[in-house]
PDB file of C-alpha atoms in Angstrom:
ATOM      1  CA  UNK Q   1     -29.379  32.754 -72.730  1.00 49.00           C
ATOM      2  CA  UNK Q   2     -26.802  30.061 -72.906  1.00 63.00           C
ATOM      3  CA  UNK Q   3     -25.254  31.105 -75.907  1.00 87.00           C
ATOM      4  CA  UNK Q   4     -22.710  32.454 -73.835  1.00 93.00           C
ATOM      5  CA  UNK Q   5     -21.896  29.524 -71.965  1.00 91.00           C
ATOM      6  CA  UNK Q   6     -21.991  26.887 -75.430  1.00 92.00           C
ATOM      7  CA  UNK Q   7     -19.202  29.270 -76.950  1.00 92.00           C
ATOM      8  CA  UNK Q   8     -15.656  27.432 -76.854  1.00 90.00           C
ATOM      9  CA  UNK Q   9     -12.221  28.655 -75.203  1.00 87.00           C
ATOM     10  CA  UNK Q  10     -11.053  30.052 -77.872  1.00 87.00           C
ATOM     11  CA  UNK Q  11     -14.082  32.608 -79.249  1.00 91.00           C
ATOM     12  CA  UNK Q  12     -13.891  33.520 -75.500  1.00 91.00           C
ATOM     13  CA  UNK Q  13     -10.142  34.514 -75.358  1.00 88.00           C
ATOM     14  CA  UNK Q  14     -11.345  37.060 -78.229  1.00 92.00           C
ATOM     15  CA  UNK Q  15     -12.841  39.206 -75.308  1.00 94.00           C
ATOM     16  CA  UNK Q  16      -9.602  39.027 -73.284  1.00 92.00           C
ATOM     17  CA  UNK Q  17      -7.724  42.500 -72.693  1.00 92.00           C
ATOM     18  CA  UNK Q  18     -11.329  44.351 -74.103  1.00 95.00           C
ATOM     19  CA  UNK Q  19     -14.000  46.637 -72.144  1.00 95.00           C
ATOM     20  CA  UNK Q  20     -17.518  45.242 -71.948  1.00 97.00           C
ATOM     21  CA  UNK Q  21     -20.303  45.391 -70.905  1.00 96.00           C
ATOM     22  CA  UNK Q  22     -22.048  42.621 -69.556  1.00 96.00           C
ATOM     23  CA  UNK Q  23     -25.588  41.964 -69.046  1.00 95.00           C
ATOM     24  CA  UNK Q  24     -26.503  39.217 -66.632  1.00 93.00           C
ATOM     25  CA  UNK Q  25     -29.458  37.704 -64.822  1.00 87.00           C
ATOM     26  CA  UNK Q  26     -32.249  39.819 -63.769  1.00 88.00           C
ATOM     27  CA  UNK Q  27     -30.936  43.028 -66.631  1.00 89.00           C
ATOM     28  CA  UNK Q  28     -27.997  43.816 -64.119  1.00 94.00           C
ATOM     29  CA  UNK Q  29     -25.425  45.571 -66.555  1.00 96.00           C
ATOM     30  CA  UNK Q  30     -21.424  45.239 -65.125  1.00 96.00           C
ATOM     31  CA  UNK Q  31     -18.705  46.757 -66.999  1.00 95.00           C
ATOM     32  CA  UNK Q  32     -14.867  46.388 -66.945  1.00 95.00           C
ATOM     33  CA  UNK Q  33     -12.103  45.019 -68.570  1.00 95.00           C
ATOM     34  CA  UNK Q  34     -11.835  41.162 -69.630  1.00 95.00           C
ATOM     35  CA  UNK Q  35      -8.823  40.069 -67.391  1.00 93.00           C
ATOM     36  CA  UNK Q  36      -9.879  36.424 -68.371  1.00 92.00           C
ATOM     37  CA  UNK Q  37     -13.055  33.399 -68.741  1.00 94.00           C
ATOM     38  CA  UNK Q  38     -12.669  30.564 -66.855  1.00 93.00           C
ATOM     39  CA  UNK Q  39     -12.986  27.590 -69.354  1.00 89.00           C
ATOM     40  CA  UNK Q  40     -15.158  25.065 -67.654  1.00 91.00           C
ATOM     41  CA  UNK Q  41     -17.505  28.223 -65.548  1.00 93.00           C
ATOM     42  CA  UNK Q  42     -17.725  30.404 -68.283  1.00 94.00           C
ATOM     43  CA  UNK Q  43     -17.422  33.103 -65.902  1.00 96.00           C
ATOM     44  CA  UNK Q  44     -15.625  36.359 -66.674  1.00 96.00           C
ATOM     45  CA  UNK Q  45     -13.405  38.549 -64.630  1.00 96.00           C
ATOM     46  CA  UNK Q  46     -13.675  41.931 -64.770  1.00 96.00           C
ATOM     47  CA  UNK Q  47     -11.428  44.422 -63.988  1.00 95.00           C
ATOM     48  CA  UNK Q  48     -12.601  48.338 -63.723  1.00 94.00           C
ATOM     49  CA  UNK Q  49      -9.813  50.690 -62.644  1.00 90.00           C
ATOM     50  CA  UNK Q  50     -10.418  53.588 -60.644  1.00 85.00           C
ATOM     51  CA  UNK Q  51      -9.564  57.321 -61.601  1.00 80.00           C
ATOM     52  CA  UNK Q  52      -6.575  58.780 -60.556  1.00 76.00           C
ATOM     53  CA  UNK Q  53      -4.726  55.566 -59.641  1.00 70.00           C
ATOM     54  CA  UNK Q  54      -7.520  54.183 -56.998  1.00 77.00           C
ATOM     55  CA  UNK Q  55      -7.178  49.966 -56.477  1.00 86.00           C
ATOM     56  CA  UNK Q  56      -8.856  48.672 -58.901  1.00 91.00           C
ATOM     57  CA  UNK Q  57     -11.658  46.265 -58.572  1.00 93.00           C
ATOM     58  CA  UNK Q  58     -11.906  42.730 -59.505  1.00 95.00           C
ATOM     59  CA  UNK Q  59     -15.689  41.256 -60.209  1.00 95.00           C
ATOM     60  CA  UNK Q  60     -16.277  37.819 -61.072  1.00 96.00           C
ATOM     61  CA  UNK Q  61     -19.606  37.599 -63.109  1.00 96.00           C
ATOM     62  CA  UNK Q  62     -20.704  33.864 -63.268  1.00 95.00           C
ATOM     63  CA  UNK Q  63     -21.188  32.107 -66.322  1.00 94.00           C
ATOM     64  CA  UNK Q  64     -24.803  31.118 -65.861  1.00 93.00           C
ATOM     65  CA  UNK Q  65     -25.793  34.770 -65.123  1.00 94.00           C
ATOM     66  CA  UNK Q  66     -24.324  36.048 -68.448  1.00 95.00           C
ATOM     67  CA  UNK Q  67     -26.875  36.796 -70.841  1.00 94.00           C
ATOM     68  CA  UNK Q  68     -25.469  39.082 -73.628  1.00 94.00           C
ATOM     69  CA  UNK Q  69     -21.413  40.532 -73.530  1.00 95.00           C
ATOM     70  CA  UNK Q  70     -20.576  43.847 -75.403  1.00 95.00           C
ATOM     71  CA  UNK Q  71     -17.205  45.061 -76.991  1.00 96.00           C
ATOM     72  CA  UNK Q  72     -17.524  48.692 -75.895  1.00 96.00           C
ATOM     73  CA  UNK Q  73     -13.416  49.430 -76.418  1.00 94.00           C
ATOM     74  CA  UNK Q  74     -10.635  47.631 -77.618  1.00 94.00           C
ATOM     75  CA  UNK Q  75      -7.468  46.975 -75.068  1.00 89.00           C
ATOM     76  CA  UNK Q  76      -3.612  48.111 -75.578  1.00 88.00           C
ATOM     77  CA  UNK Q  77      -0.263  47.066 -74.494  1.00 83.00           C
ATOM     78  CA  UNK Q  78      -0.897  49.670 -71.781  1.00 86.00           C
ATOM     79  CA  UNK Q  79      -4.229  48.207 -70.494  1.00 86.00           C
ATOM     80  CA  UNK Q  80      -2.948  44.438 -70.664  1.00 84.00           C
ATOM     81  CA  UNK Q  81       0.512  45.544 -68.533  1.00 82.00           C
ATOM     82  CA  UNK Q  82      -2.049  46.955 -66.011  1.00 85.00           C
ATOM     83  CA  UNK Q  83      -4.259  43.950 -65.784  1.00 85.00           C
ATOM     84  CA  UNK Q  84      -1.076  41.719 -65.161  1.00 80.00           C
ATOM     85  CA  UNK Q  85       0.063  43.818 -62.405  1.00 80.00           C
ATOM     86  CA  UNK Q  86      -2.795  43.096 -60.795  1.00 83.00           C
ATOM     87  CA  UNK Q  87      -2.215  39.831 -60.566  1.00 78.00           C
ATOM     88  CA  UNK Q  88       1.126  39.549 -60.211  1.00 72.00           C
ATOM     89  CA  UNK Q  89       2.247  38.876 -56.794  1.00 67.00           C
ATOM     90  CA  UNK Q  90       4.678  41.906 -55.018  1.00 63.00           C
ATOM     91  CA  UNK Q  91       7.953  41.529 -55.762  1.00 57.00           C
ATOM     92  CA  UNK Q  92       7.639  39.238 -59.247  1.00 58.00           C
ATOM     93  CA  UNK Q  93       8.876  40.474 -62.090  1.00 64.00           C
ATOM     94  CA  UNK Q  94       7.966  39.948 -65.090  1.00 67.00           C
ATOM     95  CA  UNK Q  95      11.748  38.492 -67.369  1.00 72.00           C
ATOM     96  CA  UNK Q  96      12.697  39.420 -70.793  1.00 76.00           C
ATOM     97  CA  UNK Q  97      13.379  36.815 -73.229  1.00 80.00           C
ATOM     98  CA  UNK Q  98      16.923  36.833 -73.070  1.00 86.00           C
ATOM     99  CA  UNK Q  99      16.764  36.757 -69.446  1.00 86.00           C
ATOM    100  CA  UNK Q 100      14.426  33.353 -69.672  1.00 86.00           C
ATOM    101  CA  UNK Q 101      16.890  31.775 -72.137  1.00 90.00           C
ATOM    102  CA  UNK Q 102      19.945  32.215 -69.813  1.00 92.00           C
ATOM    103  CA  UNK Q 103      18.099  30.826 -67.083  1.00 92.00           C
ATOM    104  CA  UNK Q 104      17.340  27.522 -69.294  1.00 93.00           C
ATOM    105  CA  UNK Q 105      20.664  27.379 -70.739  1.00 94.00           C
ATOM    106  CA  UNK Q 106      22.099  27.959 -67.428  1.00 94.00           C
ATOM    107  CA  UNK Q 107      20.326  25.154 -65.740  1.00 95.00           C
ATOM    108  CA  UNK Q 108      20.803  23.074 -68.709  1.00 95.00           C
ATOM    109  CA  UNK Q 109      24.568  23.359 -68.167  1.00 95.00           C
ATOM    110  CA  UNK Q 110      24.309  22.646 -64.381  1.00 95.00           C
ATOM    111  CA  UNK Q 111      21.814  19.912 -64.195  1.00 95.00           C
ATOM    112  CA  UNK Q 112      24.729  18.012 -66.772  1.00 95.00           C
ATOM    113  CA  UNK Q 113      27.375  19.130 -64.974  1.00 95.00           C
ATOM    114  CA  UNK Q 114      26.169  17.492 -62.003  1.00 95.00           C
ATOM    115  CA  UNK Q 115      25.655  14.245 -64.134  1.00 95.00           C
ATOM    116  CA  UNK Q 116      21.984  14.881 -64.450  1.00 93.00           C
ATOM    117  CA  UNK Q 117      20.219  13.455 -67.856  1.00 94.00           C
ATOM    118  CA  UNK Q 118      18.584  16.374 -69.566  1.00 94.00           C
ATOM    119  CA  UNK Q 119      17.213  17.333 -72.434  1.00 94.00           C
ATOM    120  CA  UNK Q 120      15.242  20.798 -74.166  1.00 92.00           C
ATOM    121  CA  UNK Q 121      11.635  19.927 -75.249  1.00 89.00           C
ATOM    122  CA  UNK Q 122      10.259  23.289 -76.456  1.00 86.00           C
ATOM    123  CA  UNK Q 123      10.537  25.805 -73.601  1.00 85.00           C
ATOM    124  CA  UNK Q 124      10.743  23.009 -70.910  1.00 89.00           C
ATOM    125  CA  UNK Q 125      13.731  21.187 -69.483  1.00 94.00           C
ATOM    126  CA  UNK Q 126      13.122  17.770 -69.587  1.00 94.00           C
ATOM    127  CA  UNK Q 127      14.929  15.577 -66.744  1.00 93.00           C
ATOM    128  CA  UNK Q 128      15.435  11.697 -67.274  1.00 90.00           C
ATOM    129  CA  UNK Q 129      11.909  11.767 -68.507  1.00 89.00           C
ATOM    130  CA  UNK Q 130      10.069  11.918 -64.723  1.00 93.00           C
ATOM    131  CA  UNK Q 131      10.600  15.422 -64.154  1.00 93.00           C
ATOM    132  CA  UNK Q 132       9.842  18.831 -66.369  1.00 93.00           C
ATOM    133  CA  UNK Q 133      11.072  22.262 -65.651  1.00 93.00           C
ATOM    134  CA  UNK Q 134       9.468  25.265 -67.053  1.00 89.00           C
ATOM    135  CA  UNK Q 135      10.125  28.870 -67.056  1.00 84.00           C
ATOM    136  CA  UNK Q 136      11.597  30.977 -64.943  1.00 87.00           C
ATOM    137  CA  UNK Q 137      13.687  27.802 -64.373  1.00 90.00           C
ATOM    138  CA  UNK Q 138      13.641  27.867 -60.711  1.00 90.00           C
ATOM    139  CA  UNK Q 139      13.427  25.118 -58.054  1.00 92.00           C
ATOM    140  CA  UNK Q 140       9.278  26.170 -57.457  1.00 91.00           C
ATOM    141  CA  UNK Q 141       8.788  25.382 -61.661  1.00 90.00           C
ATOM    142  CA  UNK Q 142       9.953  21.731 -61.154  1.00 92.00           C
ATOM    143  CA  UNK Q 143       6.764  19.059 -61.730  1.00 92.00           C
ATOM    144  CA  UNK Q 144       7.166  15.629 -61.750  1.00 91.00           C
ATOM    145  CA  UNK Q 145       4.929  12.759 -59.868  1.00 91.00           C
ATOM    146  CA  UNK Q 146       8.045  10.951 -57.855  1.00 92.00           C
ATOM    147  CA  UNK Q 147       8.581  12.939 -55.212  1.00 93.00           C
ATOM    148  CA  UNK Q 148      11.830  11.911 -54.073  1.00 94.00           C
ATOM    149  CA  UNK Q 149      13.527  12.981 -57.461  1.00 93.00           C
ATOM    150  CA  UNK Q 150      10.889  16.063 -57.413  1.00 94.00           C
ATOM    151  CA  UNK Q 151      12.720  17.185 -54.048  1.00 95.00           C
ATOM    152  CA  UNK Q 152      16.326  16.290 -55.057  1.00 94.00           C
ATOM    153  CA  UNK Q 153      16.459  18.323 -58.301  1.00 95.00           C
ATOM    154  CA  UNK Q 154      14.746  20.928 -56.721  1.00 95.00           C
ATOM    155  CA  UNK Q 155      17.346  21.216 -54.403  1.00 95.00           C
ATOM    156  CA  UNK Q 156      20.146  21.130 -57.202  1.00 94.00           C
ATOM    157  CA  UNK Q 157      18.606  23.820 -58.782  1.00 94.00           C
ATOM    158  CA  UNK Q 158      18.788  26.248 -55.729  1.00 94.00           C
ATOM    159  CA  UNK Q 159      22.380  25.249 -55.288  1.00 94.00           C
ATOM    160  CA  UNK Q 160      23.192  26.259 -58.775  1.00 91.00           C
ATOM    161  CA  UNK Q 161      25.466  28.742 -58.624  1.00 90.00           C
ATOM    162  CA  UNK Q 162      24.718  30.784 -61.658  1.00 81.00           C
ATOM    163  CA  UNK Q 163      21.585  31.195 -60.007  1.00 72.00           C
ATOM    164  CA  UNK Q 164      20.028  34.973 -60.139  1.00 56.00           C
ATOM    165  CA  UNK Q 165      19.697  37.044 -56.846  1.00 49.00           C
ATOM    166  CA  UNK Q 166      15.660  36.564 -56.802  1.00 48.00           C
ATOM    167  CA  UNK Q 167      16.993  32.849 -56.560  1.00 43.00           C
ATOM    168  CA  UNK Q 168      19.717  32.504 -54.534  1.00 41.00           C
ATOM    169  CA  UNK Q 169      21.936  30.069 -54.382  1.00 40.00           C
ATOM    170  CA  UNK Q 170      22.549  27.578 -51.305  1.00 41.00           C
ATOM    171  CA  UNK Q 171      26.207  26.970 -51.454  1.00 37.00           C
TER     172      UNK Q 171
END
């Protein structure tokens, strides 16, 4: 059935953070929770947590293989805080708003303190229009195609000194 795999980004992100069951090739039936569906793959990852605090497992059911997917239960704020943990490497945590926005305005002030041209596009930092810095703000959220200015604001943002302690500062 390649219903499945014609459905668009969007009508699969309605499955997100919901238990399913999913039949696939041959009548094999997996269930688990929708972490996410890869866009160009179509193929879902499932997450089914053990009782009593066992590791959870992690299944990746291939887009070509799904035939039919079924809502069995709808997901909380509890169940999508325990798929993100999951993913989220040891020692990340996850920043509050407030925390994000003194982190921008923070580097903000620094980058122009040093004489740096920059500028707030949305929730990116936008530096003399070659180099974008998203959130958390740190030196490893800095993209830009020239390296050599890539590498040099990097290193100005590790050195700023209103840095937090999960980025310290290289004074």
């Amino acid at each position: 059935m390649d219903t499945w795999r014609q459905l668009k980004p969007l009508e699969w992100c309605k499955y997100v953070n919901k238990e399913v069951k999913v039949t696939a090739h041959e009548k094999q039936q997996h269930h688990g929770w929708v972490f996410t569906v890869d866009p160009v793959s179509a193929s879902i990852v499932l997450v089914t947590f053990q009782e009593k605090g066992g590791t959870p497992t992690v299944r990746v059911v291939t887009g070509h293989a799904v035939q039919e997917v079924e809502v069995l239960q709808e997901g909380n704020e509890e169940t999508s805080g325990r798929l993100r943990v999951i993913f989220t490497p040891p020692g990340a945590h996850a920043l509050g708003p407030e925390e994000v926005k003194h982190r921008k305005e923070s580097l903000r002030l620094w980058l122009e303190k040093n004489r740096i041209p920059v500028e707030e596009k949305g929730e990116m930092l936008c530096v003399a229009n070659v180099l974008t810095v998203s959130a958390p703000y740190g030196a490893e959220d800095c993209s830009s195609s020239n390296e050599i200015i890539l590498a040099r604001v990097q290193s100005l943002v590790e050195s700023n000194p209103d840095s937090t302690p999960d980025q310290p500062a290289n004074s």
